Short mmCIF file of C-alpha atoms in Angstrom, two decimals:
data_model
loop_
_atom_site.label_atom_id
_atom_site.label_comp_id
_atom_site.label_asym_id
_atom_site.label_seq_id
_atom_site.Cartn_x
_atom_site.Cartn_y
_atom_site.Cartn_z
CA MET A 258 -25.38 37.82 -1.39
CA MET A 259 -21.28 38.43 -1.92
CA SER A 260 -21.16 36.25 -5.94
CA PRO A 261 -18.05 35.75 -7.17
CA THR A 262 -17.12 37.82 -9.98
CA GLY A 263 -15.80 35.37 -12.88
CA ASN A 264 -15.22 36.47 -17.05
CA ARG A 265 -18.34 35.70 -18.49
CA THR A 266 -17.79 36.80 -21.30
CA VAL A 267 -16.27 33.50 -22.86
CA GLU A 268 -18.73 32.06 -24.72
CA GLN A 269 -17.54 28.16 -24.79
CA PRO A 270 -18.05 26.48 -21.61
CA ILE A 271 -15.11 25.12 -20.06
CA VAL A 272 -16.57 22.43 -18.68
CA ALA A 273 -19.90 20.71 -20.56
CA LEU A 274 -21.12 17.94 -19.81
CA HIS A 275 -24.18 16.80 -22.78
CA GLY A 276 -26.75 13.38 -21.99
CA VAL A 277 -24.37 11.80 -20.01
CA HIS A 278 -25.41 8.04 -18.76
CA LYS A 279 -23.66 6.27 -16.05
CA SER A 280 -25.19 2.73 -15.04
CA PHE A 281 -23.63 -0.15 -12.60
CA GLY A 282 -24.41 -3.47 -13.66
CA SER A 283 -28.54 -2.70 -14.03
CA LEU A 284 -28.10 0.14 -11.77
CA GLU A 285 -28.74 3.12 -13.27
CA VAL A 286 -27.33 6.44 -11.95
CA LEU A 287 -26.87 9.26 -14.14
CA LYS A 288 -30.04 9.60 -16.49
CA GLY A 289 -29.19 11.97 -18.84
CA ILE A 290 -27.39 14.84 -17.01
CA ASP A 291 -26.27 18.46 -19.48
CA ILE A 292 -24.59 21.03 -17.52
CA ASP A 293 -22.14 24.12 -18.47
CA VAL A 294 -19.92 25.94 -16.67
CA MET A 295 -18.30 29.08 -18.02
CA LYS A 296 -14.66 29.43 -17.07
CA GLY A 297 -14.71 31.53 -13.17
CA GLU A 298 -18.05 30.22 -12.48
CA VAL A 299 -18.56 28.36 -9.86
CA VAL A 300 -21.25 25.81 -9.18
CA CYS A 301 -22.78 23.51 -6.61
CA ILE A 302 -24.30 20.49 -7.11
CA ILE A 303 -26.45 19.13 -4.71
CA GLY A 304 -29.34 17.07 -3.74
CA PRO A 305 -30.10 13.51 -1.43
CA SER A 306 -27.50 10.67 -0.39
CA GLY A 307 -27.94 8.52 -3.50
CA SER A 308 -28.72 10.85 -6.52
CA GLY A 309 -25.60 10.02 -8.53
CA LYS A 310 -23.95 13.68 -7.41
CA SER A 311 -20.34 12.00 -6.52
CA THR A 312 -20.41 9.45 -9.36
CA LEU A 313 -21.00 12.44 -11.12
CA ILE A 314 -18.41 14.92 -10.57
CA ARG A 315 -16.11 12.00 -11.55
CA THR A 316 -17.11 11.35 -15.07
CA ILE A 317 -15.63 15.05 -15.52
CA ASN A 318 -11.56 14.22 -14.13
CA GLY A 319 -12.65 10.45 -15.94
CA LEU A 320 -12.26 8.51 -13.11
CA THR A 321 -15.81 7.68 -13.45
CA PRO A 322 -16.22 6.29 -17.09
CA VAL A 323 -19.67 7.23 -18.66
CA SER A 324 -21.34 4.98 -20.31
CA LYS A 325 -23.47 6.98 -23.17
CA GLY A 326 -23.27 10.90 -23.27
CA SER A 327 -20.38 13.78 -23.55
CA VAL A 328 -18.09 14.92 -21.20
CA LYS A 329 -16.09 17.76 -22.34
CA VAL A 330 -12.97 20.09 -20.99
CA GLU A 331 -11.57 23.29 -22.23
CA GLY A 332 -13.52 21.07 -25.87
CA ILE A 333 -11.44 17.62 -24.97
CA GLU A 334 -13.68 14.65 -24.84
CA VAL A 335 -13.11 13.20 -21.26
CA HIS A 336 -14.89 9.69 -22.50
CA ASP A 337 -12.73 9.04 -25.93
CA ALA A 338 -10.20 6.19 -25.90
CA LYS A 339 -7.54 7.74 -27.24
CA LEU A 340 -7.55 11.60 -24.55
CA ASP A 341 -4.42 12.15 -23.48
CA LYS A 342 -5.11 11.76 -19.88
CA LEU A 343 -1.68 14.10 -19.13
CA ALA A 344 -3.39 16.98 -20.78
CA LEU A 345 -6.21 15.80 -18.95
CA ARG A 346 -5.69 15.84 -15.45
CA ARG A 347 -3.32 19.11 -15.70
CA LYS A 348 -6.55 20.76 -16.19
CA VAL A 349 -8.79 19.59 -13.61
CA GLY A 350 -8.09 18.96 -10.10
CA ILE A 351 -9.95 16.98 -7.57
CA VAL A 352 -10.26 16.93 -3.86
CA PHE A 353 -11.29 14.44 -1.89
CA GLN A 354 -13.94 14.11 0.82
CA GLN A 355 -10.91 11.39 2.37
CA TYR A 356 -8.33 14.08 1.67
CA ASN A 357 -6.51 10.91 -0.06
CA LEU A 358 -3.02 12.43 1.23
CA PHE A 359 0.23 9.92 0.74
CA PRO A 360 0.86 9.31 4.44
CA HIS A 361 4.84 9.04 4.22
CA ARG A 362 5.72 12.54 2.69
CA THR A 363 4.70 15.38 4.14
CA VAL A 364 2.88 18.31 3.62
CA LEU A 365 5.73 20.22 1.55
CA GLN A 366 7.06 16.75 -0.56
CA ASN A 367 3.09 15.95 -1.25
CA VAL A 368 2.02 19.20 -2.66
CA MET A 369 5.37 19.31 -5.06
CA MET A 370 4.87 15.63 -6.37
CA ALA A 371 3.20 15.90 -8.65
CA PRO A 372 4.78 18.50 -10.79
CA LEU A 373 7.99 16.92 -10.01
CA LEU A 374 7.45 13.58 -11.10
CA VAL A 375 4.74 14.70 -13.73
CA LEU A 376 5.42 17.30 -15.17
CA ARG A 377 9.25 17.32 -14.09
CA GLU A 378 9.23 20.98 -13.72
CA ASN A 379 12.20 22.65 -12.64
CA ARG A 380 11.96 21.47 -8.09
CA THR A 381 12.74 25.21 -7.09
CA GLU A 382 10.32 26.63 -9.58
CA VAL A 383 7.50 23.75 -8.57
CA GLU A 384 9.31 24.91 -4.24
CA GLU A 385 8.59 28.17 -4.25
CA ARG A 386 5.13 27.62 -5.38
CA ALA A 387 4.62 25.09 -3.35
CA ARG A 388 5.25 27.40 -0.69
CA ALA A 389 3.32 30.04 -1.53
CA LEU A 390 0.49 27.73 -1.80
CA LEU A 391 0.76 26.22 1.73
CA ALA A 392 0.58 29.94 2.77
CA LYS A 393 -2.41 30.66 0.89
CA VAL A 394 -3.87 27.65 3.14
CA LYS A 395 -2.38 29.04 5.42
CA LEU A 396 -0.69 25.97 6.91
CA LYS A 397 3.64 27.64 6.33
CA ASP A 398 4.78 26.39 9.87
CA LYS A 399 3.36 22.70 8.90
CA GLU A 400 5.34 22.11 6.14
CA ASN A 401 7.53 19.42 7.60
CA ALA A 402 4.17 17.87 9.38
CA TYR A 403 3.06 14.19 8.33
CA PRO A 404 -0.38 13.94 6.83
CA ALA A 405 -1.38 12.05 11.05
CA GLU A 406 -0.45 14.80 12.74
CA LEU A 407 -2.60 17.32 11.07
CA SER A 408 -6.14 17.60 12.16
CA GLY A 409 -8.54 17.04 9.26
CA GLY A 410 -9.43 20.89 8.18
CA GLN A 411 -5.67 20.59 7.39
CA GLN A 412 -5.34 17.75 5.73
CA GLN A 413 -8.20 19.14 3.45
CA ARG A 414 -6.58 22.30 3.28
CA VAL A 415 -3.69 20.64 1.56
CA ALA A 416 -5.46 18.53 -0.71
CA ILE A 417 -6.08 21.57 -2.38
CA ALA A 418 -2.91 22.86 -2.68
CA ARG A 419 -1.96 19.76 -3.89
CA SER A 420 -4.52 20.03 -6.54
CA LEU A 421 -3.31 23.56 -7.33
CA CYS A 422 -0.27 23.14 -7.71
CA MET A 423 -0.81 21.33 -10.55
CA ARG A 424 -2.04 24.80 -11.66
CA PRO A 425 -5.40 23.23 -12.90
CA ASP A 426 -8.19 25.31 -15.25
CA VAL A 427 -10.93 23.74 -13.33
CA MET A 428 -11.00 22.35 -9.34
CA LEU A 429 -13.16 20.03 -8.55
CA PHE A 430 -14.90 19.27 -4.56
CA ASP A 431 -16.30 16.00 -4.09
CA GLU A 432 -18.10 16.37 -0.75
CA VAL A 433 -14.88 17.82 0.83
CA THR A 434 -16.53 18.47 4.55
CA ALA A 435 -18.53 15.58 5.17
CA ALA A 436 -15.92 13.78 6.87
CA LEU A 437 -14.64 16.78 8.89
CA ASP A 438 -14.94 18.31 12.82
CA PRO A 439 -18.02 20.76 12.87
CA GLU A 440 -15.06 23.44 13.71
CA THR A 441 -13.43 22.68 11.06
CA VAL A 442 -15.58 22.60 7.99
CA LYS A 443 -15.19 26.64 7.99
CA GLU A 444 -11.29 26.67 8.20
CA VAL A 445 -11.23 24.99 4.63
CA LEU A 446 -14.90 26.05 3.34
CA VAL A 447 -13.00 29.99 3.31
CA THR A 448 -10.20 28.54 1.32
CA ILE A 449 -11.84 27.23 -1.03
CA ARG A 450 -14.41 31.07 -1.21
CA ASP A 451 -10.77 32.08 -1.62
CA LEU A 452 -10.26 30.44 -4.11
CA ALA A 453 -13.13 31.03 -5.92
CA MET A 454 -12.73 34.89 -5.81
CA ASP A 455 -9.68 34.36 -7.32
CA GLY A 456 -11.15 33.14 -9.92
CA MET A 457 -11.37 29.60 -9.91
CA THR A 458 -13.63 27.56 -12.08
CA CYS A 459 -14.72 25.36 -9.13
CA MET A 460 -17.33 22.78 -8.80
CA LEU A 461 -18.71 21.19 -5.45
CA VAL A 462 -20.82 18.94 -4.79
CA THR A 463 -22.10 20.38 -1.19
CA HIS A 464 -24.33 19.82 2.01
CA GLU A 465 -23.39 23.14 2.72
CA MET A 466 -27.03 24.63 2.02
CA GLY A 467 -25.34 28.26 3.64
CA PHE A 468 -21.88 28.04 1.85
CA ALA A 469 -23.83 26.50 -1.98
CA ARG A 470 -26.24 29.48 -1.37
CA GLU A 471 -23.14 31.90 -0.14
CA ILE A 472 -20.65 31.05 -2.85
CA SER A 473 -22.35 29.52 -6.18
CA ASP A 474 -23.27 31.20 -9.11
CA ARG A 475 -25.66 28.66 -9.88
CA VAL A 476 -27.07 25.56 -8.21
CA TYR A 477 -27.81 22.24 -10.16
CA PHE A 478 -30.79 20.01 -7.58
CA THR A 479 -29.76 17.10 -8.44
CA ASP A 480 -32.33 13.47 -8.11
CA ALA A 481 -32.41 9.65 -8.76
CA GLY A 482 -30.01 10.48 -11.12
CA ARG A 483 -31.35 13.77 -13.03
CA ILE A 484 -30.76 17.41 -12.54
CA VAL A 485 -34.51 18.50 -11.64
CA GLU A 486 -34.17 22.36 -11.23
CA SER A 487 -30.30 24.82 -12.16
CA GLY A 488 -30.33 28.21 -11.66
CA PRO A 489 -29.31 30.67 -9.65
CA PRO A 490 -28.69 30.19 -5.81
CA SER A 491 -31.43 32.66 -5.41
CA GLN A 492 -33.94 31.08 -6.91
CA ILE A 493 -33.28 27.50 -6.31
CA PHE A 494 -33.37 28.77 -2.31
CA GLU A 495 -36.06 31.26 -1.98
CA THR A 496 -38.26 30.02 -4.81
CA PRO A 497 -37.62 26.16 -5.75
CA GLN A 498 -40.25 25.36 -8.22
CA ASP A 499 -40.45 21.44 -8.49
CA PRO A 500 -41.41 19.43 -5.50
CA ARG A 501 -38.56 17.25 -4.77
CA THR A 502 -36.31 20.70 -3.99
CA GLN A 503 -39.13 21.66 -1.99
CA GLU A 504 -39.43 18.76 0.01
CA PHE A 505 -35.55 18.52 -0.08
CA LEU A 506 -34.56 21.76 0.79
CA SER A 507 -37.64 21.81 3.31
CA LYS A 508 -35.85 18.79 5.43
CA VAL A 509 -31.75 20.26 5.31
CA LEU A 510 -32.81 24.09 5.84
CA MET B 65 3.13 0.60 29.13
CA THR B 66 2.21 -3.24 28.98
CA PRO B 67 3.03 -3.04 25.90
CA ASN B 68 6.53 -2.29 26.45
CA TRP B 69 7.15 -4.87 29.82
CA THR B 70 5.90 -7.15 27.48
CA VAL B 71 9.13 -6.56 24.53
CA SER B 72 11.51 -6.10 27.22
CA ARG B 73 10.24 -9.25 29.15
CA LEU B 74 10.54 -10.96 26.15
CA THR B 75 14.16 -9.67 25.14
CA TRP B 76 15.22 -10.71 28.44
CA ARG B 77 13.54 -14.11 28.47
CA ALA B 78 15.85 -14.84 25.41
CA PRO B 79 19.54 -15.64 26.54
CA VAL B 80 17.84 -16.63 29.68
CA LEU B 81 16.20 -19.80 27.96
CA ALA B 82 18.98 -20.28 25.28
CA ALA B 83 21.45 -20.13 28.21
CA GLY B 84 18.64 -22.58 30.00
CA LEU B 85 18.92 -25.31 27.30
CA CYS B 86 22.60 -25.45 27.42
CA VAL B 87 22.99 -26.06 31.36
CA LEU B 88 19.89 -28.63 30.72
CA ALA B 89 21.89 -30.27 27.66
CA THR B 90 25.06 -30.15 29.59
CA LEU B 91 22.75 -31.74 33.22
CA ALA B 92 21.47 -34.50 30.67
CA ALA B 93 25.00 -35.14 29.08
CA MET B 94 26.69 -35.05 33.02
CA ALA B 95 23.25 -37.51 34.47
CA GLN B 96 23.50 -39.72 32.26
CA ASP B 97 27.48 -40.74 31.90
CA GLY B 98 27.67 -43.57 34.70
CA SER B 99 29.68 -45.31 32.72
CA THR B 100 33.77 -45.46 33.22
CA GLY B 101 36.80 -45.28 30.52
CA ARG B 102 34.76 -44.39 27.79
CA PRO B 103 34.02 -40.67 26.87
CA SER B 104 30.81 -39.12 28.46
CA ALA B 105 28.28 -38.44 26.82
CA LEU B 106 29.33 -34.52 26.95
CA ALA B 107 32.79 -34.49 26.15
CA THR B 108 32.20 -36.29 23.23
CA LEU B 109 29.64 -33.42 22.21
CA ILE B 110 31.87 -31.09 22.84
CA THR B 111 34.42 -33.16 20.60
CA TRP B 112 31.79 -32.91 18.05
CA MET B 113 30.99 -29.71 18.45
CA PRO B 114 32.88 -27.82 15.49
CA PHE B 115 31.40 -30.95 13.08
CA ILE B 116 27.75 -30.09 14.45
CA LEU B 117 28.74 -26.01 13.92
CA LYS B 118 30.30 -26.73 10.93
CA GLY B 119 27.33 -28.42 9.53
CA PHE B 120 24.67 -25.47 10.75
CA GLY B 121 26.55 -23.52 8.92
CA LEU B 122 25.27 -24.62 5.48
CA ASN B 123 22.30 -24.14 7.01
CA LEU B 124 22.27 -20.76 7.61
CA VAL B 125 23.65 -20.52 4.22
CA MET B 126 21.14 -22.69 2.36
CA SER B 127 18.51 -19.79 4.27
CA VAL B 128 20.22 -16.95 3.65
CA LEU B 129 20.35 -17.64 -0.16
CA ALA B 130 17.23 -18.99 0.21
CA MET B 131 15.33 -16.23 1.33
CA ALA B 132 17.71 -13.73 -1.90
CA LEU B 133 16.13 -16.10 -4.53
CA ALA B 134 12.74 -16.33 -3.16
CA THR B 135 13.32 -12.56 -2.22
CA VAL B 136 14.13 -11.26 -5.70
CA SER B 137 11.22 -14.38 -7.67
CA GLY B 138 8.68 -13.83 -5.23
CA VAL B 139 8.20 -9.74 -5.27
CA ILE B 140 8.48 -11.05 -9.64
CA LEU B 141 5.84 -12.33 -8.65
CA GLY B 142 3.59 -10.55 -6.51
CA PHE B 143 4.75 -8.14 -9.32
CA MET B 144 2.95 -10.25 -12.02
CA GLN B 145 -0.08 -11.24 -9.53
CA ILE B 146 -1.19 -7.51 -9.55
CA SER B 147 -0.76 -6.71 -12.97
CA PRO B 148 -3.80 -5.20 -15.15
CA VAL B 149 -2.75 -7.93 -18.43
CA THR B 150 -4.86 -11.56 -18.00
CA LEU B 151 -2.37 -12.96 -19.46
CA ILE B 152 0.75 -12.19 -16.79
CA ARG B 153 -1.66 -12.38 -13.68
CA LEU B 154 -3.35 -15.34 -13.97
CA PRO B 155 -0.14 -18.01 -14.78
CA ALA B 156 1.31 -15.78 -11.88
CA LYS B 157 -1.33 -16.88 -9.56
CA LEU B 158 -1.00 -20.20 -10.20
CA VAL B 159 2.04 -20.68 -9.83
CA THR B 160 1.84 -18.57 -6.54
CA ASN B 161 -1.38 -21.12 -5.79
CA LEU B 162 0.84 -24.42 -6.58
CA PHE B 163 3.59 -23.60 -3.73
CA ARG B 164 1.15 -22.16 -1.21
CA ASN B 165 0.18 -25.51 -0.97
CA SER B 166 2.59 -27.87 -2.07
CA PRO B 167 4.17 -29.87 0.98
CA TRP B 168 7.88 -28.40 1.44
CA LEU B 169 8.85 -32.23 1.55
CA VAL B 170 7.21 -33.30 -1.88
CA ILE B 171 8.86 -29.91 -3.27
CA LEU B 172 12.05 -30.83 -2.01
CA PHE B 173 11.72 -34.22 -3.09
CA ALA B 174 10.58 -33.16 -6.12
CA ILE B 175 13.08 -30.57 -7.37
CA MET B 176 16.05 -33.47 -6.17
CA PHE B 177 14.79 -35.85 -8.74
CA LEU B 178 13.77 -33.28 -11.21
CA VAL B 179 17.24 -31.25 -11.04
CA PRO B 180 20.15 -32.87 -13.14
CA PHE B 181 23.01 -33.46 -11.04
CA GLN B 182 25.48 -31.81 -13.77
CA ILE B 183 24.80 -29.11 -15.83
CA THR B 184 26.45 -28.55 -19.38
CA LEU B 185 27.41 -25.01 -19.56
CA PRO B 186 26.93 -23.23 -22.63
CA GLY B 187 31.09 -24.19 -23.39
CA GLY B 188 30.24 -27.54 -23.26
CA ASP B 189 32.12 -27.97 -19.25
CA LYS B 190 30.18 -29.76 -17.51
CA VAL B 191 29.58 -28.12 -13.60
CA MET B 192 28.34 -30.71 -11.15
CA VAL B 193 25.51 -28.91 -9.10
CA PRO B 194 25.54 -29.61 -5.45
CA ASP B 195 23.14 -31.10 -3.00
CA TRP B 196 22.64 -27.76 -1.20
CA LEU B 197 22.26 -26.02 -4.19
CA LYS B 198 19.56 -28.35 -5.37
CA ALA B 199 17.94 -27.91 -1.58
CA THR B 200 18.20 -24.40 -1.22
CA PHE B 201 16.85 -24.32 -4.84
CA GLY B 202 13.28 -25.91 -3.31
CA PHE B 203 12.93 -24.44 0.32
CA SER B 204 13.35 -20.89 -1.75
CA LEU B 205 10.14 -22.53 -4.51
CA PRO B 206 7.58 -22.06 -1.45
CA VAL B 207 8.67 -19.57 0.48
CA MET B 208 8.88 -17.00 -3.24
CA ALA B 209 5.03 -17.95 -3.66
CA ASN B 210 4.72 -16.76 0.41
CA VAL B 211 6.46 -13.32 -0.58
CA SER B 212 4.32 -13.08 -3.71
CA GLU B 213 1.09 -13.36 -2.22
CA ILE B 214 2.52 -10.59 0.89
CA LEU B 215 3.66 -8.23 -1.69
CA ARG B 216 0.09 -8.81 -3.33
CA GLY B 217 -1.73 -8.35 0.01
CA ALA B 218 -0.05 -5.54 0.47
CA VAL B 219 -0.33 -4.11 -2.25
CA ALA B 220 -4.15 -4.63 -1.92
CA SER B 221 -4.32 -3.32 1.51
CA ILE B 222 -3.57 0.02 0.48
CA PRO B 223 -6.89 2.28 -0.06
CA SER B 224 -8.14 2.56 -3.22
CA GLY B 225 -8.24 6.38 -2.65
CA GLN B 226 -4.47 6.23 -2.63
CA TRP B 227 -4.56 5.08 -6.03
CA GLU B 228 -7.10 7.72 -7.06
CA SER B 229 -6.11 10.93 -5.68
CA ALA B 230 -2.98 10.11 -7.77
CA GLU B 231 -4.52 9.28 -10.65
CA SER B 232 -5.72 12.75 -10.76
CA LEU B 233 -2.71 14.20 -10.70
CA ALA B 234 -1.61 12.60 -13.65
CA PHE B 235 0.71 9.92 -11.74
CA THR B 236 0.88 6.50 -14.39
CA ARG B 237 0.15 3.00 -13.07
CA GLY B 238 4.22 2.57 -13.09
CA GLN B 239 4.18 6.22 -10.84
CA THR B 240 1.88 5.84 -8.42
CA LEU B 241 3.16 2.11 -7.24
CA ARG B 242 6.80 2.96 -7.47
CA HIS B 243 5.98 6.63 -5.70
CA ILE B 244 2.81 6.58 -3.38
CA ILE B 245 1.74 2.56 -3.05
CA LEU B 246 5.29 0.79 -2.37
CA PRO B 247 7.14 2.80 -0.22
CA GLN B 248 3.29 2.62 2.13
CA CYS B 249 4.07 -1.48 1.79
CA ILE B 250 7.28 -2.37 2.29
CA ARG B 251 7.14 -2.11 6.17
CA ARG B 252 3.32 -4.23 5.97
CA MET B 253 5.73 -6.88 3.61
CA LEU B 254 8.66 -6.21 6.47
CA PRO B 255 7.82 -8.56 9.33
CA PRO B 256 5.46 -11.42 7.56
CA TRP B 257 9.21 -11.67 4.95
CA MET B 258 11.05 -12.08 8.58
CA ASN B 259 8.63 -14.41 9.71
CA TRP B 260 9.25 -16.78 6.73
CA TYR B 261 12.98 -15.82 7.18
CA ALA B 262 12.66 -17.92 9.86
CA LEU B 263 10.25 -20.71 8.92
CA LEU B 264 12.45 -21.24 6.09
CA THR B 265 15.79 -21.56 8.38
CA LEU B 266 14.00 -24.06 10.77
CA MET B 267 12.73 -25.81 7.55
CA THR B 268 16.51 -26.58 6.41
CA PRO B 269 17.03 -29.57 8.43
CA MET B 270 14.28 -31.30 6.18
CA ALA B 271 17.81 -31.29 3.42
CA ALA B 272 18.99 -34.18 5.86
CA ILE B 273 16.32 -35.86 4.61
CA LEU B 274 17.95 -35.73 1.27
CA GLY B 275 22.11 -36.47 2.05
CA VAL B 276 22.69 -32.29 2.57
CA ASN B 277 25.88 -32.47 5.59
CA GLU B 278 23.86 -29.91 7.61
CA ALA B 279 23.82 -29.82 11.15
CA LEU B 280 21.14 -32.15 11.42
CA GLY B 281 22.46 -34.51 9.29
CA ASN B 282 26.52 -33.82 10.80
CA THR B 283 24.75 -34.90 14.92
CA GLN B 284 23.12 -37.60 13.64
CA ALA B 285 26.41 -39.14 11.85
CA ALA B 286 28.75 -37.73 14.66
CA MET B 287 26.61 -39.46 17.00
CA GLU B 288 26.77 -42.64 14.78
CA ALA B 289 30.28 -42.19 15.26
CA ALA B 290 30.54 -41.49 18.46
CA GLY B 291 29.39 -45.30 18.87
CA SER B 292 25.70 -44.59 18.72
CA ARG B 293 25.14 -44.88 22.29
CA PRO B 294 21.72 -44.48 23.43
CA GLU B 295 22.42 -41.37 26.44
CA PHE B 296 24.43 -39.35 23.20
CA LEU B 297 20.40 -38.69 21.84
CA ILE B 298 19.53 -36.27 24.08
CA PRO B 299 22.48 -33.76 24.69
CA PHE B 300 22.61 -33.96 21.24
CA TYR B 301 20.00 -32.70 20.19
CA LEU B 302 19.47 -30.31 22.57
CA PHE B 303 22.81 -28.77 21.27
CA LEU B 304 21.24 -29.08 17.99
CA MET B 305 18.19 -26.98 18.89
CA THR B 306 20.15 -24.55 21.38
CA ILE B 307 21.84 -23.33 18.49
CA PHE B 308 18.91 -23.20 16.10
CA PHE B 309 16.38 -20.97 18.81
CA VAL B 310 19.85 -18.87 19.72
CA VAL B 311 19.68 -17.87 16.14
CA ILE B 312 15.75 -17.89 15.67
CA TYR B 313 14.45 -16.29 19.21
CA PRO B 314 16.27 -12.70 18.24
CA ILE B 315 14.66 -12.78 15.00
CA SER B 316 10.63 -13.17 16.14
CA ILE B 317 11.02 -10.60 18.42
CA CYS B 318 12.65 -8.21 16.68
CA THR B 319 9.57 -9.68 14.09
CA ARG B 320 6.99 -9.01 16.77
CA ARG B 321 8.03 -5.99 18.25
CA LEU B 322 8.40 -4.35 14.34
CA GLU B 323 4.27 -5.88 14.26
CA LYS B 324 3.56 -3.72 17.24
CA ARG B 325 5.54 -0.61 16.26
CA PHE B 326 3.23 -0.43 13.00
CA ALA B 327 -0.07 -1.32 14.83
CA THR B 328 0.45 2.01 17.14
CA GLY B 329 1.81 4.10 14.52
CA SER B 330 0.34 4.88 11.41
#
């Protein structure tokens, strides 16, 4: 329905995966994944548990090394031994299922830490940006709270603000609502939707089918380490072609 | 409610128990004081108290010095244990396990006889190494190994998600350790560290075996000098136990309180 309009005229994909394989010992988790994401696009990856979705998204910022194939972010090969990790990680932000906020720092400090310590940016500028981001995720009044004092949904929104404060070009979301109480899922999804509307390139691994359908430009259905089917959400959710997609959707919808 | 009650009761008990031990020592001394002409056991004890307390001062000096040495070297060793470089990690693991799993007295004897009694400085001056200093070094080794293990364990207990999110925010390994992992480790390390200090202090009388003039050695010397009467044994040793108790018990209460606080607060 409401598809965020990204700038689709740029020719080069911002994220490009080609023939990505990943094995953990003898277990092959990814068996040749190809995905191109254009700037401003919102891409959702759906599929049954254990289909390699999280592994897939973690290869994009280099947290999980690939066994074979190529992952490029803005033309930089992620799995190059000579990779400048700092350059990559300023470009790609990631939010995890378990928030992973730093419990010994306040909300504001959590958001400011990386730009201050890693990018060595000016404190006043970072603080201004951090406050603006906290206002954006509607947590302005919580800046001096510690993570343990917040609800799961609030912590997850802080985690999003923390990632954004590095000014990434791509945001990855790894099942960010899976650990949340149902009543706080919505506030996190609204935050992500606002982000997507602002034109941020987003890749989401999610089990929120309604949200995937509403927000995505393109949906990938994965099963057993392969992309079974991909296309615009209307096609995947209304007229899925592959029997595995049909079966999965009939279970979750 | 319950934890508070337990803690306050323990706190209240400590001085009472300590005082009780002192009274017991006094009573024991008086009860055995049947003879005439000779000074009573209690009077003898009071005469020799400064001498024993002076020895106890050395126990405290040894424990503080050994703990300082053990903390610095143990933290370095602990960092080496978590190094990604095998060449650094393996020797550190070896040293840690060697000193954690050896009897203290054996380490103490080894140090006593392996470290020379005098050292020639680069300038050519010869410096005597006093026995108590050697003993201090000997005590610091097993504690060092345990501090190393406390650090390694604390770092390992931090959820891997902390490392992952730090890595994703472009923190280097060193930055992650310094700004994210270690600040969370210190509170986890404090109670076991204090516990090891208490244990270390309780072990310092072992130095008496090696001829160091600390509290136990001085107590025995005092009893001998006063005529080795059997009625000395109970008051003198009770007094010795009491002074250790008075120092150590508050530490163990404090440790227990910290543990409780860290267990409830996240």
